[in-house]
Short mmCIF file of C-alpha atoms in Angstrom, two decimals:
data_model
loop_
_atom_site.label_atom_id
_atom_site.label_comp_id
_atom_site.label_asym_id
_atom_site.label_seq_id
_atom_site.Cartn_x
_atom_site.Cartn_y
_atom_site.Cartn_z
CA UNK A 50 105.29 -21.61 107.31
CA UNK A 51 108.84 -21.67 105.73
CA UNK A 52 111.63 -21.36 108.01
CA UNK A 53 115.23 -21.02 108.36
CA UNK A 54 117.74 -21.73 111.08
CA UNK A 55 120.50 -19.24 111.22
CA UNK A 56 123.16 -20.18 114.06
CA UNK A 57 124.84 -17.31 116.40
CA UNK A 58 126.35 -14.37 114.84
CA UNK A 59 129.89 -15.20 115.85
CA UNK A 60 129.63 -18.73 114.50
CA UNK A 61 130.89 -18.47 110.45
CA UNK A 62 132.12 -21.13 108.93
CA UNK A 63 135.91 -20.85 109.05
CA UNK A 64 136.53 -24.03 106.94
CA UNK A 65 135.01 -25.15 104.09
CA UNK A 66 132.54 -28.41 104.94
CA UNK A 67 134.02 -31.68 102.42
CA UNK A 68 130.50 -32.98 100.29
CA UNK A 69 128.10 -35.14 102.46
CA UNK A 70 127.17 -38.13 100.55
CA UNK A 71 123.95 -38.37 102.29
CA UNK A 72 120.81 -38.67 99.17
CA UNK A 73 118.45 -35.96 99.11
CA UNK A 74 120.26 -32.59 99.60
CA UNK A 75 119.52 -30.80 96.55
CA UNK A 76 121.89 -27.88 97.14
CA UNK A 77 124.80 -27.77 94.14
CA UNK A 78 127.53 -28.31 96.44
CA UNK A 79 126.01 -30.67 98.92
CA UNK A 80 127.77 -29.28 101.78
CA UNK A 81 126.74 -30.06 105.47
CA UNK A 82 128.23 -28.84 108.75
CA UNK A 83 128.75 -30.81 111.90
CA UNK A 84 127.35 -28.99 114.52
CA UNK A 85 128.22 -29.07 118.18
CA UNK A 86 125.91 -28.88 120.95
CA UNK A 87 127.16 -25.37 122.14
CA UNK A 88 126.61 -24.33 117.94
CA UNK A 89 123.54 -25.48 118.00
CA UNK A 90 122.28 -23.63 121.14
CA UNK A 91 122.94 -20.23 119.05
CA UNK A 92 120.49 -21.41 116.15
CA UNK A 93 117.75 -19.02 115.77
CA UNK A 94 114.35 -19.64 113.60
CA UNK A 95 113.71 -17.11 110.86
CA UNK A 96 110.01 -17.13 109.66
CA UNK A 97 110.02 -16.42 106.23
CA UNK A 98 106.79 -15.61 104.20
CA UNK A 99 106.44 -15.97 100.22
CA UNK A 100 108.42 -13.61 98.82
CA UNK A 101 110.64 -12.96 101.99
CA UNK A 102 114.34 -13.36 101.90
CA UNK A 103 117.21 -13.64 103.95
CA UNK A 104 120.26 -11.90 103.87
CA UNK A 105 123.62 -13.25 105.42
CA UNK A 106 126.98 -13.55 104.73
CA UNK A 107 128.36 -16.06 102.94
CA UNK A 108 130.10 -18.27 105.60
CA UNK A 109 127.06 -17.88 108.10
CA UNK A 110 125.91 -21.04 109.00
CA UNK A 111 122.24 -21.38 107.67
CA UNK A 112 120.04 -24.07 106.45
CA UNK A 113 116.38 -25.04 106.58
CA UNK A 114 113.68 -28.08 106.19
CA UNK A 115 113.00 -29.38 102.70
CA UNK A 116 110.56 -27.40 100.59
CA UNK A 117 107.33 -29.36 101.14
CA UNK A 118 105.33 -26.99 98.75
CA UNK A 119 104.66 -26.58 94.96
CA UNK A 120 106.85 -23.03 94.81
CA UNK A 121 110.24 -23.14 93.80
CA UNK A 122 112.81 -22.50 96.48
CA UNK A 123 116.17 -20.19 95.31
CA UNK A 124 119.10 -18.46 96.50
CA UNK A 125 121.25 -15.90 94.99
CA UNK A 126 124.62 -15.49 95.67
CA UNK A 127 127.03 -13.00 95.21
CA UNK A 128 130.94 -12.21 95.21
CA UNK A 129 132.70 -8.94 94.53
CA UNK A 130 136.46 -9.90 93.53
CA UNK A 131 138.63 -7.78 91.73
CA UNK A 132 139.48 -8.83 88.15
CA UNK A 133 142.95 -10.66 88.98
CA UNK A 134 140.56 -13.33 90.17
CA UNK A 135 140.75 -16.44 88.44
CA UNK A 136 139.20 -19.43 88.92
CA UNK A 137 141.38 -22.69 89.47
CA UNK A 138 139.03 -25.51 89.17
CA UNK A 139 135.12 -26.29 87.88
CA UNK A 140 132.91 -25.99 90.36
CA UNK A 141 131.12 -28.96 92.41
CA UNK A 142 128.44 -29.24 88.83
CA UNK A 143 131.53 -29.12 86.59
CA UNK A 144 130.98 -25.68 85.43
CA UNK A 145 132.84 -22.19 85.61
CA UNK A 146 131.30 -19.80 87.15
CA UNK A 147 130.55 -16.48 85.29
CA UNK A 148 131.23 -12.82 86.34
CA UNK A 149 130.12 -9.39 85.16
CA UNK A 150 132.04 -6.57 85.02
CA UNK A 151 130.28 -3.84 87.39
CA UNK A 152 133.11 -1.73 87.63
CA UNK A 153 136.75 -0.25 86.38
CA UNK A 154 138.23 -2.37 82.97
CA UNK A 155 138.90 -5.96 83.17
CA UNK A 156 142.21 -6.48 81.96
CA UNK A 157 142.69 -10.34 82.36
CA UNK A 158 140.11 -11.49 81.19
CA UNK A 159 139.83 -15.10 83.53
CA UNK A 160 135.59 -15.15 82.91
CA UNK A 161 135.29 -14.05 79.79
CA UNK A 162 132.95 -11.37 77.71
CA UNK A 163 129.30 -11.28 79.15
CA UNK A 164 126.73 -8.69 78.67
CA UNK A 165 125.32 -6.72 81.36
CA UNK A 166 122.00 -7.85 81.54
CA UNK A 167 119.29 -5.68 79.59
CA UNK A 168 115.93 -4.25 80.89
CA UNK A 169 112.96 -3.06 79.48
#
């Protein structure tokens, strides 16, 4: 059964983890955390079933096995920042990231035009 370690509630990741060069981490940024002993004594195991999802801030300190089945594993993430946000540098795949207006006008203009997504 799919799992997730989530360590203690007051244990967020205050700094942001440099790239591990260690093969096989599949995650876009490649980011690992050392833990310490007393971290690691807060972990607690989510179960997750198909179709079950986490939800967790940002910095919380999460991670999991690899994905031994045939299903595709994903994670959504998102950031509310008011439009005077502008990003400095391409990201770790050497891509901007994109943003969608959800609120107020967006004067500067750092992410461009994009459509709000339309349903049917």
């Amino acid at each position: 059964m799919p799992w997730m370690t989530v360590i203690g509630t007051m244990a967020v990741c205050r700094s942001f983890p440099a790239p591990t060069p260690q093969d096989g981490n599949l995650l876009s940024i490649n980011q690992e955390v050392n833990m310490s002993p007393e971290m690691e004594k807060t972990a607690v195991d989510l179960i997750l079933k198909a179709g079950e999802m986490s939800i967790h801030h940002g910095l919380t300190i999460h991670g999991s096995l690899p994905n031994q089945s045939d299903r595709r594993r994903c994670g959504l993430t998102m950031r509310y920042v008011p439009t005077s946000v502008k990003q400095v540098n391409a990201n770790s795949m050497g891509m901007r990231y994109h943003a969608l207006l959800v609120r107020g006008q967006d004067e500067e203009k750092h992410f461009g035009e994009m459509d709000a997504p339309g349903f049917k």
